[in-house]
Amino acid sequence: MAVEAVEEVPEPAPAAPSGRPAVGPRTKGRRRRVTAPWNLAQPPTLPPPLPAARRCTHCASEVTPQWRQGPLGPRTLCNACGVRYKTGRLLPEYRPANSPTFSPLLHSNSHRRVMQIRLRSDSDGEGEGASPAVRATAKARRAERAAARLSAKNDDGAPAPAPAPAPGPAQAPLP
């Protein structure tokens, strides 16, 4: 008795509902590009250079939601300084509070406080460390302000007498 070996035949792929086999379409005439063998070493490539960190030209901050145009061109000021520049209120004493160069004694982010700092620095011009020319200029400014106040108070419309000029370094009295 001879037993015959039965060879198993794989079942064909199930047909799609349209009657076609479930195999992808064949490409017509396209050939794959021949690539270099994988065993060849690639030359070492340097990583791309990182872009230079952008800094605000006024306050030196690096992080801002938007870069704005300043006196040196587009995208040179941070958002806070750019808004101040556009309205004409960007002063050296102004700094955003998160700026790396912010010092509470020298800077503020409030316009009112900036104006107080500017007035204080004008009146401090006559301190001990100031030169005689700076002291004379500060005295002359104060005299002009006093004259302006007197002329504003003058009811009869006549001009107020001008105050005598303060003796400066060139007008010092002789001993």
PDB file of C-alpha atoms in Angstrom:
ATOM      1  CA  MET A   1       0.000   0.000   0.000  1.00  0.00           C
ATOM      2  CA  ALA A   2       1.409   3.144  -1.057  1.00  0.00           C
ATOM      3  CA  VAL A   3       0.437   6.323   0.618  1.00  0.00           C
ATOM      4  CA  GLU A   4       0.567   9.282  -1.568  1.00  0.00           C
ATOM      5  CA  ALA A   5       1.821  12.530  -0.082  1.00  0.00           C
ATOM      6  CA  VAL A   6      -0.649  15.312  -0.261  1.00  0.00           C
ATOM      7  CA  GLU A   7       0.938  18.634  -0.998  1.00  0.00           C
ATOM      8  CA  GLU A   8      -0.696  21.657   0.626  1.00  0.00           C
ATOM      9  CA  VAL A   9      -1.403  24.475  -1.737  1.00  0.00           C
ATOM     10  CA  PRO A  10      -1.673  27.972  -0.253  1.00  0.00           C
ATOM     11  CA  GLU A  11      -5.028  29.608  -0.672  1.00  0.00           C
ATOM     12  CA  PRO A  12      -5.144  32.578  -3.011  1.00  0.00           C
ATOM     13  CA  ALA A  13      -5.589  36.030  -1.473  1.00  0.00           C
ATOM     14  CA  PRO A  14      -9.207  36.930  -0.958  1.00  0.00           C
ATOM     15  CA  ALA A  15     -10.561  39.075  -3.715  1.00  0.00           C
ATOM     16  CA  ALA A  16     -11.677  42.633  -3.092  1.00  0.00           C
ATOM     17  CA  PRO A  17     -15.385  43.377  -3.491  1.00  0.00           C
ATOM     18  CA  SER A  18     -14.690  44.595  -7.021  1.00  0.00           C
ATOM     19  CA  GLY A  19     -13.316  41.212  -8.016  1.00  0.00           C
ATOM     20  CA  ARG A  20      -9.645  42.264  -8.076  1.00  0.00           C
ATOM     21  CA  PRO A  21      -7.019  40.655  -5.876  1.00  0.00           C
ATOM     22  CA  ALA A  22      -6.052  42.605  -2.708  1.00  0.00           C
ATOM     23  CA  VAL A  23      -2.579  43.415  -4.041  1.00  0.00           C
ATOM     24  CA  GLY A  24      -1.332  46.948  -4.669  1.00  0.00           C
ATOM     25  CA  PRO A  25      -1.218  48.293  -8.199  1.00  0.00           C
ATOM     26  CA  ARG A  26       1.908  47.764 -10.218  1.00  0.00           C
ATOM     27  CA  THR A  27       3.994  50.731 -11.255  1.00  0.00           C
ATOM     28  CA  LYS A  28       4.537  51.190 -14.930  1.00  0.00           C
ATOM     29  CA  GLY A  29       8.107  51.594 -16.050  1.00  0.00           C
ATOM     30  CA  ARG A  30       9.455  53.150 -12.849  1.00  0.00           C
ATOM     31  CA  ARG A  31      12.659  51.818 -11.498  1.00  0.00           C
ATOM     32  CA  ARG A  32      14.157  52.355  -8.121  1.00  0.00           C
ATOM     33  CA  ARG A  33      17.251  54.475  -7.883  1.00  0.00           C
ATOM     34  CA  VAL A  34      20.412  52.665  -7.062  1.00  0.00           C
ATOM     35  CA  THR A  35      21.748  53.992  -3.789  1.00  0.00           C
ATOM     36  CA  ALA A  36      25.232  53.752  -2.421  1.00  0.00           C
ATOM     37  CA  PRO A  37      25.915  50.610  -0.468  1.00  0.00           C
ATOM     38  CA  TRP A  38      25.316  50.932   3.252  1.00  0.00           C
ATOM     39  CA  ASN A  39      28.793  49.838   4.135  1.00  0.00           C
ATOM     40  CA  LEU A  40      30.413  53.036   2.807  1.00  0.00           C
ATOM     41  CA  ALA A  41      31.091  55.553   5.559  1.00  0.00           C
ATOM     42  CA  GLN A  42      29.431  58.931   5.174  1.00  0.00           C
ATOM     43  CA  PRO A  43      31.710  61.955   5.597  1.00  0.00           C
ATOM     44  CA  PRO A  44      31.130  63.648   8.952  1.00  0.00           C
ATOM     45  CA  THR A  45      28.831  66.630   8.694  1.00  0.00           C
ATOM     46  CA  LEU A  46      28.912  69.570  11.051  1.00  0.00           C
ATOM     47  CA  PRO A  47      25.676  70.576  12.733  1.00  0.00           C
ATOM     48  CA  PRO A  48      24.150  73.730  11.260  1.00  0.00           C
ATOM     49  CA  PRO A  49      25.302  76.873  13.073  1.00  0.00           C
ATOM     50  CA  LEU A  50      22.852  78.170  15.622  1.00  0.00           C
ATOM     51  CA  PRO A  51      21.435  81.607  14.842  1.00  0.00           C
ATOM     52  CA  ALA A  52      22.842  84.402  16.965  1.00  0.00           C
ATOM     53  CA  ALA A  53      20.658  85.291  19.924  1.00  0.00           C
ATOM     54  CA  ARG A  54      18.622  88.378  19.129  1.00  0.00           C
ATOM     55  CA  ARG A  55      18.781  91.120  21.772  1.00  0.00           C
ATOM     56  CA  CYS A  56      16.781  94.280  22.185  1.00  0.00           C
ATOM     57  CA  THR A  57      19.091  97.208  21.423  1.00  0.00           C
ATOM     58  CA  HIS A  58      17.577  99.254  24.261  1.00  0.00           C
ATOM     59  CA  CYS A  59      17.081  96.899  27.208  1.00  0.00           C
ATOM     60  CA  ALA A  60      19.099  93.818  26.094  1.00  0.00           C
ATOM     61  CA  SER A  61      16.241  91.360  26.660  1.00  0.00           C
ATOM     62  CA  GLU A  62      16.288  88.216  24.523  1.00  0.00           C
ATOM     63  CA  VAL A  63      12.752  86.898  25.006  1.00  0.00           C
ATOM     64  CA  THR A  64       9.761  88.789  23.666  1.00  0.00           C
ATOM     65  CA  PRO A  65       6.485  87.812  22.031  1.00  0.00           C
ATOM     66  CA  GLN A  66       7.178  90.113  19.075  1.00  0.00           C
ATOM     67  CA  TRP A  67      10.171  92.016  17.713  1.00  0.00           C
ATOM     68  CA  ARG A  68       9.455  95.589  16.678  1.00  0.00           C
ATOM     69  CA  GLN A  69      11.050  98.290  14.568  1.00  0.00           C
ATOM     70  CA  GLY A  70      13.353 100.751  16.269  1.00  0.00           C
ATOM     71  CA  PRO A  71      15.741 103.532  15.304  1.00  0.00           C
ATOM     72  CA  LEU A  72      18.219 100.970  13.951  1.00  0.00           C
ATOM     73  CA  GLY A  73      15.733  99.206  11.676  1.00  0.00           C
ATOM     74  CA  PRO A  74      13.175  96.409  11.784  1.00  0.00           C
ATOM     75  CA  ARG A  75      13.264  93.756  14.516  1.00  0.00           C
ATOM     76  CA  THR A  76      15.754  95.614  16.731  1.00  0.00           C
ATOM     77  CA  LEU A  77      13.528  96.349  19.749  1.00  0.00           C
ATOM     78  CA  CYS A  78      11.547  94.033  21.997  1.00  0.00           C
ATOM     79  CA  ASN A  79       7.791  94.430  22.146  1.00  0.00           C
ATOM     80  CA  ALA A  80       7.782  96.715  25.213  1.00  0.00           C
ATOM     81  CA  CYS A  81      10.540  99.036  23.975  1.00  0.00           C
ATOM     82  CA  GLY A  82       9.115  99.080  20.437  1.00  0.00           C
ATOM     83  CA  VAL A  83       5.710 100.273  21.641  1.00  0.00           C
ATOM     84  CA  ARG A  84       7.375 103.039  23.669  1.00  0.00           C
ATOM     85  CA  TYR A  85       9.551 104.024  20.704  1.00  0.00           C
ATOM     86  CA  LYS A  86       6.566 104.290  18.389  1.00  0.00           C
ATOM     87  CA  THR A  87       4.757 106.651  20.794  1.00  0.00           C
ATOM     88  CA  GLY A  88       7.911 108.713  21.349  1.00  0.00           C
ATOM     89  CA  ARG A  89       8.331 107.794  25.029  1.00  0.00           C
ATOM     90  CA  LEU A  90      11.399 105.560  24.852  1.00  0.00           C
ATOM     91  CA  LEU A  91      13.800 107.189  27.297  1.00  0.00           C
ATOM     92  CA  PRO A  92      17.105 105.860  28.674  1.00  0.00           C
ATOM     93  CA  GLU A  93      15.551 105.488  32.150  1.00  0.00           C
ATOM     94  CA  TYR A  94      12.811 103.191  30.812  1.00  0.00           C
ATOM     95  CA  ARG A  95      13.428  99.447  31.090  1.00  0.00           C
ATOM     96  CA  PRO A  96      10.973  96.552  31.176  1.00  0.00           C
ATOM     97  CA  ALA A  97      11.007  94.922  34.607  1.00  0.00           C
ATOM     98  CA  ASN A  98      12.168  91.576  33.161  1.00  0.00           C
ATOM     99  CA  SER A  99      15.120  93.155  31.355  1.00  0.00           C
ATOM    100  CA  PRO A 100      18.548  91.844  32.400  1.00  0.00           C
ATOM    101  CA  THR A 101      19.803  95.434  32.777  1.00  0.00           C
ATOM    102  CA  PHE A 102      16.917  96.590  35.004  1.00  0.00           C
ATOM    103  CA  SER A 103      17.983  98.365  38.205  1.00  0.00           C
ATOM    104  CA  PRO A 104      15.193  99.767  40.432  1.00  0.00           C
ATOM    105  CA  LEU A 105      17.306 102.791  41.376  1.00  0.00           C
ATOM    106  CA  LEU A 106      18.021 103.811  37.785  1.00  0.00           C
ATOM    107  CA  HIS A 107      15.108 102.422  35.764  1.00  0.00           C
ATOM    108  CA  SER A 108      11.352 102.001  35.766  1.00  0.00           C
ATOM    109  CA  ASN A 109       8.685 100.641  33.462  1.00  0.00           C
ATOM    110  CA  SER A 110       6.150 103.306  34.483  1.00  0.00           C
ATOM    111  CA  HIS A 111       6.154 106.585  32.550  1.00  0.00           C
ATOM    112  CA  ARG A 112       5.279 108.622  35.644  1.00  0.00           C
ATOM    113  CA  ARG A 113       8.161 107.093  37.578  1.00  0.00           C
ATOM    114  CA  VAL A 114      10.529 107.644  34.639  1.00  0.00           C
ATOM    115  CA  MET A 115       9.619 111.340  34.638  1.00  0.00           C
ATOM    116  CA  GLN A 116      10.279 111.527  38.402  1.00  0.00           C
ATOM    117  CA  ILE A 117      13.678 109.909  37.908  1.00  0.00           C
ATOM    118  CA  ARG A 118      14.504 112.412  35.160  1.00  0.00           C
ATOM    119  CA  LEU A 119      13.493 115.384  37.325  1.00  0.00           C
ATOM    120  CA  ARG A 120      15.476 114.028  40.255  1.00  0.00           C
ATOM    121  CA  SER A 121      18.577 113.558  38.097  1.00  0.00           C
ATOM    122  CA  ASP A 122      18.219 117.150  36.804  1.00  0.00           C
ATOM    123  CA  SER A 123      18.064 118.567  40.323  1.00  0.00           C
ATOM    124  CA  ASP A 124      20.929 116.334  41.461  1.00  0.00           C
ATOM    125  CA  GLY A 125      23.175 118.039  38.927  1.00  0.00           C
ATOM    126  CA  GLU A 126      24.353 120.471  41.596  1.00  0.00           C
ATOM    127  CA  GLY A 127      25.734 117.821  43.945  1.00  0.00           C
ATOM    128  CA  GLU A 128      29.241 117.804  45.379  1.00  0.00           C
ATOM    129  CA  GLY A 129      30.665 115.561  42.660  1.00  0.00           C
ATOM    130  CA  ALA A 130      29.274 117.644  39.794  1.00  0.00           C
ATOM    131  CA  SER A 131      31.497 120.022  37.865  1.00  0.00           C
ATOM    132  CA  PRO A 132      30.998 123.802  38.306  1.00  0.00           C
ATOM    133  CA  ALA A 133      29.556 124.067  34.787  1.00  0.00           C
ATOM    134  CA  VAL A 134      26.894 121.457  35.591  1.00  0.00           C
ATOM    135  CA  ARG A 135      26.045 123.219  38.856  1.00  0.00           C
ATOM    136  CA  ALA A 136      25.711 126.580  37.064  1.00  0.00           C
ATOM    137  CA  THR A 137      23.463 125.046  34.408  1.00  0.00           C
ATOM    138  CA  ALA A 138      21.218 123.484  37.060  1.00  0.00           C
ATOM    139  CA  LYS A 139      20.993 126.829  38.911  1.00  0.00           C
ATOM    140  CA  ALA A 140      20.134 128.638  35.677  1.00  0.00           C
ATOM    141  CA  ARG A 141      17.368 126.126  34.958  1.00  0.00           C
ATOM    142  CA  ARG A 142      15.922 126.586  38.433  1.00  0.00           C
ATOM    143  CA  ALA A 143      16.029 130.367  38.015  1.00  0.00           C
ATOM    144  CA  GLU A 144      14.186 130.108  34.687  1.00  0.00           C
ATOM    145  CA  ARG A 145      11.484 127.955  36.276  1.00  0.00           C
ATOM    146  CA  ALA A 146      11.084 130.420  39.149  1.00  0.00           C
ATOM    147  CA  ALA A 147      10.792 133.315  36.682  1.00  0.00           C
ATOM    148  CA  ALA A 148       8.150 131.423  34.729  1.00  0.00           C
ATOM    149  CA  ARG A 149       6.158 130.838  37.926  1.00  0.00           C
ATOM    150  CA  LEU A 150       6.395 134.518  38.883  1.00  0.00           C
ATOM    151  CA  SER A 151       5.256 135.661  35.460  1.00  0.00           C
ATOM    152  CA  ALA A 152       2.298 133.273  35.629  1.00  0.00           C
ATOM    153  CA  LYS A 153       1.293 134.710  39.048  1.00  0.00           C
ATOM    154  CA  ASN A 154       1.655 138.306  37.890  1.00  0.00           C
ATOM    155  CA  ASP A 155      -1.932 139.579  37.558  1.00  0.00           C
ATOM    156  CA  ASP A 156      -1.341 143.006  36.020  1.00  0.00           C
ATOM    157  CA  GLY A 157       0.181 141.561  32.848  1.00  0.00           C
ATOM    158  CA  ALA A 158       3.507 143.358  33.279  1.00  0.00           C
ATOM    159  CA  PRO A 159       6.509 141.143  32.733  1.00  0.00           C
ATOM    160  CA  ALA A 160       8.190 139.974  35.882  1.00  0.00           C
ATOM    161  CA  PRO A 161      11.722 141.219  36.492  1.00  0.00           C
ATOM    162  CA  ALA A 162      14.313 138.740  35.338  1.00  0.00           C
ATOM    163  CA  PRO A 163      16.347 137.231  38.148  1.00  0.00           C
ATOM    164  CA  ALA A 164      20.002 138.130  38.327  1.00  0.00           C
ATOM    165  CA  PRO A 165      22.189 135.452  36.762  1.00  0.00           C
ATOM    166  CA  ALA A 166      23.878 133.200  39.258  1.00  0.00           C
ATOM    167  CA  PRO A 167      27.629 133.599  39.387  1.00  0.00           C
ATOM    168  CA  GLY A 168      29.166 130.752  37.429  1.00  0.00           C
ATOM    169  CA  PRO A 169      32.763 129.641  37.261  1.00  0.00           C
ATOM    170  CA  ALA A 170      33.634 132.476  34.865  1.00  0.00           C
ATOM    171  CA  GLN A 171      31.741 135.112  36.917  1.00  0.00           C
ATOM    172  CA  ALA A 172      33.118 134.270  40.332  1.00  0.00           C
ATOM    173  CA  PRO A 173      33.507 137.391  42.520  1.00  0.00           C
ATOM    174  CA  LEU A 174      37.036 138.492  43.193  1.00  0.00           C
ATOM    175  CA  PRO A 175      38.273 138.284  46.817  1.00  0.00           C
TER     176      PRO A 175
END
